Amino acid sequence: MRIGLFATCLGDTLFPEAVKSTAVLLARLGHEVVFPPEQTCCGQMHVNTGYQREPVPLVRNFAEQFGDPSIDAVVMPSGSCAGSVRHQHEIVAERYGDAALRAGVATVKTKTYELSEFLVDVLDVTEVGAYFPHRVTYHPTCHSLRMLRVGEKPLKLLRAVDAIDLVELPEADSCCGFGGTFAVKNAETSTAMLQDKMRNIATTEAAVCTAGDSSCLMHIGGGLSRIKSGTRTLHLAQILSSTRTSPYVLTEAVR
Amino acid sequence: MSSTFLGMPATPPRSPYGTGNLRGDRKFPAAAHDELRNEQLRRNLGKATHTIRAKRLNVTGELPDWEQLRDAGSAIKTDTMNRLPELLEQLEQQVTERGGTVHWARDGVEANEIVTRLVRATGSTEVIKVKSMATQEIGLNEHLESAGITPYETDLAELIVQLAHDKPSHILVPAIHRNRDEIRQIFLKEIPGVDPRLDNVPAHLAAAARAYLREKFMTTKVAVSGANFGIAETGTLSVVESEGNGRMCLTLPDTLITVMGIEKVLPRYQDLEVFLQLLPRSSTGERMNPYTSMWTGVTPGDGPQDFHLVLLDNGRTAALADRIGREALNCIRCSACLNVCPVYERAGGHAYGSTYPGPIGAVLTPQLAGMHAAKDDPNSSLPYASSLCGACFDACPVKIDIPSLLVELRHQHTEESGTTAEKLAMKAAAGVMKRPKLFTAAQKAAELGRVLGGRDGKISHLPPPFNGWSDSRDTAAPPKQSFRSWLASDEGAATMRAAADEYDRNQQEEEK
């Protein structure tokens, strides 16, 4: 397949390792990965903070960059950005867009996927040849879980990883407290949620807490770093792209 | 209506500012700041919400047609809202034909005046009350007291709240923020003639309340109730409850006054089949609530001989006028969304400042009472009191898409707020992100931000408004290279080529 990789603004700028892993993983599975160079941001932060006029050009740019019919699927290492493309772009286009934008949004949303659902649903693979000899716990991010309904898909992928010690996270489906600008506007409530998430992570004694969204991992990882926890965060793609020949080397760094 | 229609209809009025209990005195983050420090509250809420959650999942999971029931509930409610005026007139006609009297209250002020006038006409200076959200919303108790009428709450939890001169913090479990030791103290202090040896055993606490209330049931001639449902087809009103206090209030007094929000109407008697399954399973996690009372007008020689139904608007028509927001009126007040909400679980109900807390409160309160941008209204903070995690949508028995409604209300708020620093920042961010070259340049600038990181590459202090974030979270300094610069680099190209080669090699090996 010819896959359009959407790096997400956060991934592209702050968490490039997760995006590199996504690109490498898809290429290793035999697919052509294209990166439309004019891509920027899906506009999720704007919409979720209450702004729908401002992201119109971002929604338009996304539809234009990925609307190319030669791109079979648009894949991104983020459940919340995929959720935004599939559920919010049409709201913005309906309210403040024109007919062309509405048509563009409708076309591109049907071929947009979060990484784990693309692997399991579209490519029909769960065994991606990964090797990761560490104790790992998985946090299902809210938008993957409840907006995209990825369900067990990320866990199926993780269970198939060679040498992994996968442990269940207690109260896994509770929100970590990120919520985009929620973590800034309601920082204390967000922190209270984060503390409970970190307490549950600690009980797993995992070396790595993984998830499908760099944004939630930035939140959880930032908290774990502050309390000098023994657990670090790593994007799901980074585990799936780790192999016996080029294994991921765990370091102390937050990223 | 005799007035002439002169063009665009005016927006229907919201609940008047400064009346009732649909607005706190400060914004959510400030209120949550204090509530989060109350460790007793955090423990009580955590325990209570987790217990109810587990019970609800048990009894909703066991029904093979639970999802169909939710769909049916949603469909009936949507149909109801689409023809609310005609259904309300049908309800009025039916109640009147069966011997009741219907009153229309534009807002809480009017409803309070109507109820007070009706109580005065009976000559009684006391009323017994069934737990009711609508009368909490309009502050009826305070109004009655100011008119020299003493209201007695008869639901155990409402009684605890009333005796403690407190406000409910949960729709269904108003005293969820209190534990048994606190309740013992409240009873010892406030119940006249209570046994001073009262301990904190739940059964003993309930018995003390029972002894106190029994006398009120037997002697009070007027009752005030809310309503869970009002059936347009037959004029039947219904209250569901767990303690039997409702049944006492609805049957023993001479006069019954029911205050019902206009959105509580249902078209047909048969619709109860759906809602009497959805409500108890979603709210208390019971298959069936212990007491379901239904009454239709007045039955000679049986029950109250004087029945009044007060239909309360108080901003509901304004909510109905909102194409998207009106979905919040479908709420049946089960409180499942509160019990699963991670924000409610930590901050508690009082942080919302409204009779309606939690996720549904955060969408309902601003719609009923408005979020006046010019007045820096505390209600304008409610749509932001959510991480948009979506647990509420999954739990809602009538499938109200609360996260989408929150996003919609946030949009309405930013539209009404004019130019703010945040809006300028959002415009600036979009301005950069819509120009790929500018975005790439900004990424280069971000890479320079590495200097912000300490020797360990972590940023531990950020300026306002991000100081709340950095108070408890480290932020990694930006990486040396963005993804796009890596991909464009020789290293990026080589890595991608190697990955593709690996696939080809594997294919060739498989063919061998």
PDB file of N, CA, C and O in Angstrom, chain B residues 365-414:
ATOM      1  N   THR B 365     -26.049  22.998  33.193  1.00  0.00           N
ATOM      2  CA  THR B 365     -26.061  24.244  33.959  1.00  0.00           C
ATOM      3  C   THR B 365     -25.850  25.478  33.073  1.00  0.00           C
ATOM      4  O   THR B 365     -26.640  26.422  33.142  1.00  0.00           O
ATOM      5  N   PRO B 366     -24.805  25.490  32.211  1.00  0.00           N
ATOM      6  CA  PRO B 366     -24.623  26.680  31.373  1.00  0.00           C
ATOM      7  C   PRO B 366     -25.789  26.910  30.414  1.00  0.00           C
ATOM      8  O   PRO B 366     -26.076  28.042  30.052  1.00  0.00           O
ATOM      9  N   GLN B 367     -26.466  25.831  30.036  1.00  0.00           N
ATOM     10  CA  GLN B 367     -27.580  26.011  29.109  1.00  0.00           C
ATOM     11  C   GLN B 367     -28.816  26.538  29.816  1.00  0.00           C
ATOM     12  O   GLN B 367     -29.583  27.308  29.252  1.00  0.00           O
ATOM     13  N   LEU B 368     -29.047  26.107  31.047  1.00  0.00           N
ATOM     14  CA  LEU B 368     -30.217  26.585  31.777  1.00  0.00           C
ATOM     15  C   LEU B 368     -30.003  28.019  32.256  1.00  0.00           C
ATOM     16  O   LEU B 368     -30.904  28.844  32.198  1.00  0.00           O
ATOM     17  N   ALA B 369     -28.796  28.291  32.759  1.00  0.00           N
ATOM     18  CA  ALA B 369     -28.564  29.580  33.407  1.00  0.00           C
ATOM     19  C   ALA B 369     -27.659  30.505  32.610  1.00  0.00           C
ATOM     20  O   ALA B 369     -27.455  31.651  32.996  1.00  0.00           O
ATOM     21  N   GLY B 370     -27.099  30.039  31.496  1.00  0.00           N
ATOM     22  CA  GLY B 370     -26.218  30.872  30.685  1.00  0.00           C
ATOM     23  C   GLY B 370     -24.799  30.895  31.222  1.00  0.00           C
ATOM     24  O   GLY B 370     -24.523  30.415  32.322  1.00  0.00           O
ATOM     25  N   MET B 371     -23.893  31.413  30.394  1.00  0.00           N
ATOM     26  CA  MET B 371     -22.506  31.639  30.841  1.00  0.00           C
ATOM     27  C   MET B 371     -22.114  33.004  30.315  1.00  0.00           C
ATOM     28  O   MET B 371     -21.470  33.144  29.293  1.00  0.00           O
ATOM     29  N   HIS B 372     -22.560  34.001  31.046  1.00  0.00           N
ATOM     30  CA  HIS B 372     -22.448  35.390  30.613  1.00  0.00           C
ATOM     31  C   HIS B 372     -20.991  35.813  30.509  1.00  0.00           C
ATOM     32  O   HIS B 372     -20.331  36.043  31.512  1.00  0.00           O
ATOM     33  N   ALA B 373     -20.526  35.931  29.273  1.00  0.00           N
ATOM     34  CA  ALA B 373     -19.119  36.258  29.045  1.00  0.00           C
ATOM     35  C   ALA B 373     -18.767  37.601  29.687  1.00  0.00           C
ATOM     36  O   ALA B 373     -17.717  37.749  30.309  1.00  0.00           O
ATOM     37  N   ALA B 374     -19.684  38.570  29.575  1.00  0.00           N
ATOM     38  CA  ALA B 374     -19.382  39.917  30.072  1.00  0.00           C
ATOM     39  C   ALA B 374     -19.228  39.940  31.587  1.00  0.00           C
ATOM     40  O   ALA B 374     -18.495  40.750  32.136  1.00  0.00           O
ATOM     41  N   LYS B 375     -19.923  39.039  32.289  1.00  0.00           N
ATOM     42  CA  LYS B 375     -19.881  39.048  33.753  1.00  0.00           C
ATOM     43  C   LYS B 375     -18.810  38.125  34.319  1.00  0.00           C
ATOM     44  O   LYS B 375     -18.748  37.939  35.520  1.00  0.00           O
ATOM     45  N   ASP B 376     -17.985  37.527  33.469  1.00  0.00           N
ATOM     46  CA  ASP B 376     -16.987  36.583  33.936  1.00  0.00           C
ATOM     47  C   ASP B 376     -17.656  35.507  34.807  1.00  0.00           C
ATOM     48  O   ASP B 376     -17.226  35.194  35.915  1.00  0.00           O
ATOM     49  N   ASP B 377     -18.741  34.998  34.265  1.00  0.00           N
ATOM     50  CA  ASP B 377     -19.626  34.048  34.943  1.00  0.00           C
ATOM     51  C   ASP B 377     -18.889  32.761  35.348  1.00  0.00           C
ATOM     52  O   ASP B 377     -18.223  32.148  34.513  1.00  0.00           O
ATOM     53  N   PRO B 378     -19.015  32.340  36.614  1.00  0.00           N
ATOM     54  CA  PRO B 378     -18.427  31.050  37.007  1.00  0.00           C
ATOM     55  C   PRO B 378     -18.873  29.902  36.098  1.00  0.00           C
ATOM     56  O   PRO B 378     -18.108  28.974  35.844  1.00  0.00           O
ATOM     57  N   ASN B 379     -20.112  29.981  35.586  1.00  0.00           N
ATOM     58  CA  ASN B 379     -20.610  28.910  34.722  1.00  0.00           C
ATOM     59  C   ASN B 379     -19.806  28.766  33.436  1.00  0.00           C
ATOM     60  O   ASN B 379     -19.817  27.708  32.813  1.00  0.00           O
ATOM     61  N   SER B 380     -19.105  29.838  33.032  1.00  0.00           N
ATOM     62  CA  SER B 380     -18.325  29.748  31.796  1.00  0.00           C
ATOM     63  C   SER B 380     -17.128  28.814  31.967  1.00  0.00           C
ATOM     64  O   SER B 380     -16.526  28.388  30.983  1.00  0.00           O
ATOM     65  N   SER B 381     -16.783  28.476  33.216  1.00  0.00           N
ATOM     66  CA  SER B 381     -15.654  27.557  33.428  1.00  0.00           C
ATOM     67  C   SER B 381     -16.095  26.098  33.365  1.00  0.00           C
ATOM     68  O   SER B 381     -15.258  25.199  33.269  1.00  0.00           O
ATOM     69  N   LEU B 382     -17.411  25.849  33.422  1.00  0.00           N
ATOM     70  CA  LEU B 382     -17.876  24.455  33.523  1.00  0.00           C
ATOM     71  C   LEU B 382     -17.588  23.607  32.282  1.00  0.00           C
ATOM     72  O   LEU B 382     -17.157  22.458  32.414  1.00  0.00           O
ATOM     73  N   PRO B 383     -17.806  24.139  31.059  1.00  0.00           N
ATOM     74  CA  PRO B 383     -17.516  23.272  29.901  1.00  0.00           C
ATOM     75  C   PRO B 383     -16.047  22.841  29.815  1.00  0.00           C
ATOM     76  O   PRO B 383     -15.730  21.877  29.129  1.00  0.00           O
ATOM     77  N   TYR B 384     -15.153  23.566  30.518  1.00  0.00           N
ATOM     78  CA  TYR B 384     -13.736  23.222  30.478  1.00  0.00           C
ATOM     79  C   TYR B 384     -13.340  22.254  31.599  1.00  0.00           C
ATOM     80  O   TYR B 384     -12.192  21.817  31.664  1.00  0.00           O
ATOM     81  N   ALA B 385     -14.296  21.944  32.478  1.00  0.00           N
ATOM     82  CA  ALA B 385     -13.996  21.077  33.617  1.00  0.00           C
ATOM     83  C   ALA B 385     -14.091  19.613  33.212  1.00  0.00           C
ATOM     84  O   ALA B 385     -14.774  18.806  33.848  1.00  0.00           O
ATOM     85  N   SER B 386     -13.409  19.258  32.135  1.00  0.00           N
ATOM     86  CA  SER B 386     -13.458  17.897  31.610  1.00  0.00           C
ATOM     87  C   SER B 386     -12.228  17.639  30.774  1.00  0.00           C
ATOM     88  O   SER B 386     -11.776  18.514  30.033  1.00  0.00           O
ATOM     89  N   SER B 387     -11.671  16.422  30.883  1.00  0.00           N
ATOM     90  CA  SER B 387     -10.555  16.041  30.025  1.00  0.00           C
ATOM     91  C   SER B 387     -11.071  15.440  28.716  1.00  0.00           C
ATOM     92  O   SER B 387     -10.290  14.967  27.905  1.00  0.00           O
ATOM     93  N   LEU B 388     -12.399  15.451  28.518  1.00  0.00           N
ATOM     94  CA  LEU B 388     -13.034  14.881  27.319  1.00  0.00           C
ATOM     95  C   LEU B 388     -12.703  13.399  27.162  1.00  0.00           C
ATOM     96  O   LEU B 388     -12.495  12.920  26.051  1.00  0.00           O
ATOM     97  N   CYS B 389     -12.639  12.687  28.290  1.00  0.00           N
ATOM     98  CA  CYS B 389     -12.231  11.279  28.218  1.00  0.00           C
ATOM     99  C   CYS B 389     -13.330  10.386  27.669  1.00  0.00           C
ATOM    100  O   CYS B 389     -13.071   9.278  27.206  1.00  0.00           O
ATOM    101  N   GLY B 390     -14.580  10.838  27.734  1.00  0.00           N
ATOM    102  CA  GLY B 390     -15.662  10.101  27.091  1.00  0.00           C
ATOM    103  C   GLY B 390     -16.314   9.009  27.918  1.00  0.00           C
ATOM    104  O   GLY B 390     -17.238   8.337  27.448  1.00  0.00           O
ATOM    105  N   ALA B 391     -15.876   8.821  29.173  1.00  0.00           N
ATOM    106  CA  ALA B 391     -16.478   7.779  30.006  1.00  0.00           C
ATOM    107  C   ALA B 391     -17.968   8.068  30.240  1.00  0.00           C
ATOM    108  O   ALA B 391     -18.788   7.156  30.334  1.00  0.00           O
ATOM    109  N   CYS B 392     -18.335   9.347  30.300  1.00  0.00           N
ATOM    110  CA  CYS B 392     -19.737   9.736  30.538  1.00  0.00           C
ATOM    111  C   CYS B 392     -20.631   9.303  29.376  1.00  0.00           C
ATOM    112  O   CYS B 392     -21.744   8.812  29.592  1.00  0.00           O
ATOM    113  N   PHE B 393     -20.155   9.483  28.162  1.00  0.00           N
ATOM    114  CA  PHE B 393     -20.936   9.124  26.970  1.00  0.00           C
ATOM    115  C   PHE B 393     -21.219   7.613  26.986  1.00  0.00           C
ATOM    116  O   PHE B 393     -22.339   7.167  26.717  1.00  0.00           O
ATOM    117  N   ASP B 394     -20.203   6.834  27.342  1.00  0.00           N
ATOM    118  CA  ASP B 394     -20.374   5.381  27.380  1.00  0.00           C
ATOM    119  C   ASP B 394     -21.373   4.948  28.447  1.00  0.00           C
ATOM    120  O   ASP B 394     -22.063   3.945  28.295  1.00  0.00           O
ATOM    121  N   ALA B 395     -21.437   5.701  29.548  1.00  0.00           N
ATOM    122  CA  ALA B 395     -22.295   5.295  30.662  1.00  0.00           C
ATOM    123  C   ALA B 395     -23.726   5.795  30.511  1.00  0.00           C
ATOM    124  O   ALA B 395     -24.644   5.247  31.117  1.00  0.00           O
ATOM    125  N   CYS B 396     -23.934   6.811  29.704  1.00  0.00           N
ATOM    126  CA  CYS B 396     -25.250   7.465  29.655  1.00  0.00           C
ATOM    127  C   CYS B 396     -26.325   6.522  29.110  1.00  0.00           C
ATOM    128  O   CYS B 396     -26.196   6.004  28.005  1.00  0.00           O
ATOM    129  N   PRO B 397     -27.414   6.321  29.870  1.00  0.00           N
ATOM    130  CA  PRO B 397     -28.453   5.398  29.420  1.00  0.00           C
ATOM    131  C   PRO B 397     -29.268   5.925  28.242  1.00  0.00           C
ATOM    132  O   PRO B 397     -29.968   5.147  27.596  1.00  0.00           O
ATOM    133  N   VAL B 398     -29.189   7.228  27.977  1.00  0.00           N
ATOM    134  CA  VAL B 398     -29.890   7.747  26.794  1.00  0.00           C
ATOM    135  C   VAL B 398     -28.896   8.297  25.769  1.00  0.00           C
ATOM    136  O   VAL B 398     -29.254   9.074  24.883  1.00  0.00           O
ATOM    137  N   LYS B 399     -27.631   7.852  25.892  1.00  0.00           N
ATOM    138  CA  LYS B 399     -26.593   8.123  24.897  1.00  0.00           C
ATOM    139  C   LYS B 399     -26.393   9.602  24.580  1.00  0.00           C
ATOM    140  O   LYS B 399     -26.261   9.981  23.406  1.00  0.00           O
ATOM    141  N   ILE B 400     -26.397  10.437  25.604  1.00  0.00           N
ATOM    142  CA  ILE B 400     -26.087  11.852  25.372  1.00  0.00           C
ATOM    143  C   ILE B 400     -24.580  11.963  25.124  1.00  0.00           C
ATOM    144  O   ILE B 400     -23.782  11.514  25.938  1.00  0.00           O
ATOM    145  N   ASP B 401     -24.229  12.560  24.001  1.00  0.00           N
ATOM    146  CA  ASP B 401     -22.805  12.696  23.638  1.00  0.00           C
ATOM    147  C   ASP B 401     -22.228  13.899  24.395  1.00  0.00           C
ATOM    148  O   ASP B 401     -22.001  14.970  23.820  1.00  0.00           O
ATOM    149  N   ILE B 402     -21.996  13.701  25.682  1.00  0.00           N
ATOM    150  CA  ILE B 402     -21.577  14.804  26.544  1.00  0.00           C
ATOM    151  C   ILE B 402     -20.255  15.439  26.086  1.00  0.00           C
ATOM    152  O   ILE B 402     -20.156  16.665  26.040  1.00  0.00           O
ATOM    153  N   PRO B 403     -19.226  14.637  25.691  1.00  0.00           N
ATOM    154  CA  PRO B 403     -17.992  15.296  25.253  1.00  0.00           C
ATOM    155  C   PRO B 403     -18.211  16.248  24.079  1.00  0.00           C
ATOM    156  O   PRO B 403     -17.671  17.351  24.064  1.00  0.00           O
ATOM    157  N   SER B 404     -19.030  15.849  23.118  1.00  0.00           N
ATOM    158  CA  SER B 404     -19.293  16.740  21.983  1.00  0.00           C
ATOM    159  C   SER B 404     -20.050  17.991  22.423  1.00  0.00           C
ATOM    160  O   SER B 404     -19.826  19.084  21.901  1.00  0.00           O
ATOM    161  N   LEU B 405     -20.959  17.825  23.398  1.00  0.00           N
ATOM    162  CA  LEU B 405     -21.697  18.985  23.896  1.00  0.00           C
ATOM    163  C   LEU B 405     -20.763  19.937  24.639  1.00  0.00           C
ATOM    164  O   LEU B 405     -20.903  21.160  24.553  1.00  0.00           O
ATOM    165  N   LEU B 406     -19.807  19.376  25.363  1.00  0.00           N
ATOM    166  CA  LEU B 406     -18.830  20.218  26.065  1.00  0.00           C
ATOM    167  C   LEU B 406     -18.014  21.033  25.063  1.00  0.00           C
ATOM    168  O   LEU B 406     -17.806  22.238  25.244  1.00  0.00           O
ATOM    169  N   VAL B 407     -17.577  20.359  23.986  1.00  0.00           N
ATOM    170  CA  VAL B 407     -16.796  21.055  22.955  1.00  0.00           C
ATOM    171  C   VAL B 407     -17.651  22.144  22.307  1.00  0.00           C
ATOM    172  O   VAL B 407     -17.183  23.256  22.049  1.00  0.00           O
ATOM    173  N   GLU B 408     -18.920  21.838  22.078  1.00  0.00           N
ATOM    174  CA  GLU B 408     -19.837  22.811  21.493  1.00  0.00           C
ATOM    175  C   GLU B 408     -19.997  24.034  22.412  1.00  0.00           C
ATOM    176  O   GLU B 408     -19.940  25.181  21.966  1.00  0.00           O
ATOM    177  N   LEU B 409     -20.172  23.789  23.698  1.00  0.00           N
ATOM    178  CA  LEU B 409     -20.338  24.907  24.638  1.00  0.00           C
ATOM    179  C   LEU B 409     -19.049  25.720  24.761  1.00  0.00           C
ATOM    180  O   LEU B 409     -19.085  26.935  24.929  1.00  0.00           O
ATOM    181  N   ARG B 410     -17.903  25.043  24.675  1.00  0.00           N
ATOM    182  CA  ARG B 410     -16.634  25.778  24.681  1.00  0.00           C
ATOM    183  C   ARG B 410     -16.595  26.719  23.480  1.00  0.00           C
ATOM    184  O   ARG B 410     -16.171  27.863  23.585  1.00  0.00           O
ATOM    185  N   HIS B 411     -17.049  26.211  22.352  1.00  0.00           N
ATOM    186  CA  HIS B 411     -17.068  27.049  21.154  1.00  0.00           C
ATOM    187  C   HIS B 411     -17.994  28.249  21.344  1.00  0.00           C
ATOM    188  O   HIS B 411     -17.637  29.381  21.032  1.00  0.00           O
ATOM    189  N   GLN B 412     -19.182  28.003  21.886  1.00  0.00           N
ATOM    190  CA  GLN B 412     -20.116  29.111  22.132  1.00  0.00           C
ATOM    191  C   GLN B 412     -19.483  30.133  23.063  1.00  0.00           C
ATOM    192  O   GLN B 412     -19.623  31.343  22.874  1.00  0.00           O
ATOM    193  N   HIS B 413     -18.760  29.638  24.058  1.00  0.00           N
ATOM    194  CA  HIS B 413     -18.133  30.554  25.012  1.00  0.00           C
ATOM    195  C   HIS B 413     -17.051  31.399  24.347  1.00  0.00           C
ATOM    196  O   HIS B 413     -17.000  32.621  24.544  1.00  0.00           O
ATOM    197  N   THR B 414     -16.203  30.774  23.524  1.00  0.00           N
ATOM    198  CA  THR B 414     -15.135  31.562  22.897  1.00  0.00           C
ATOM    199  C   THR B 414     -15.724  32.556  21.889  1.00  0.00           C
ATOM    200  O   THR B 414     -15.205  33.656  21.720  1.00  0.00           O
TER     201      THR B 414
END
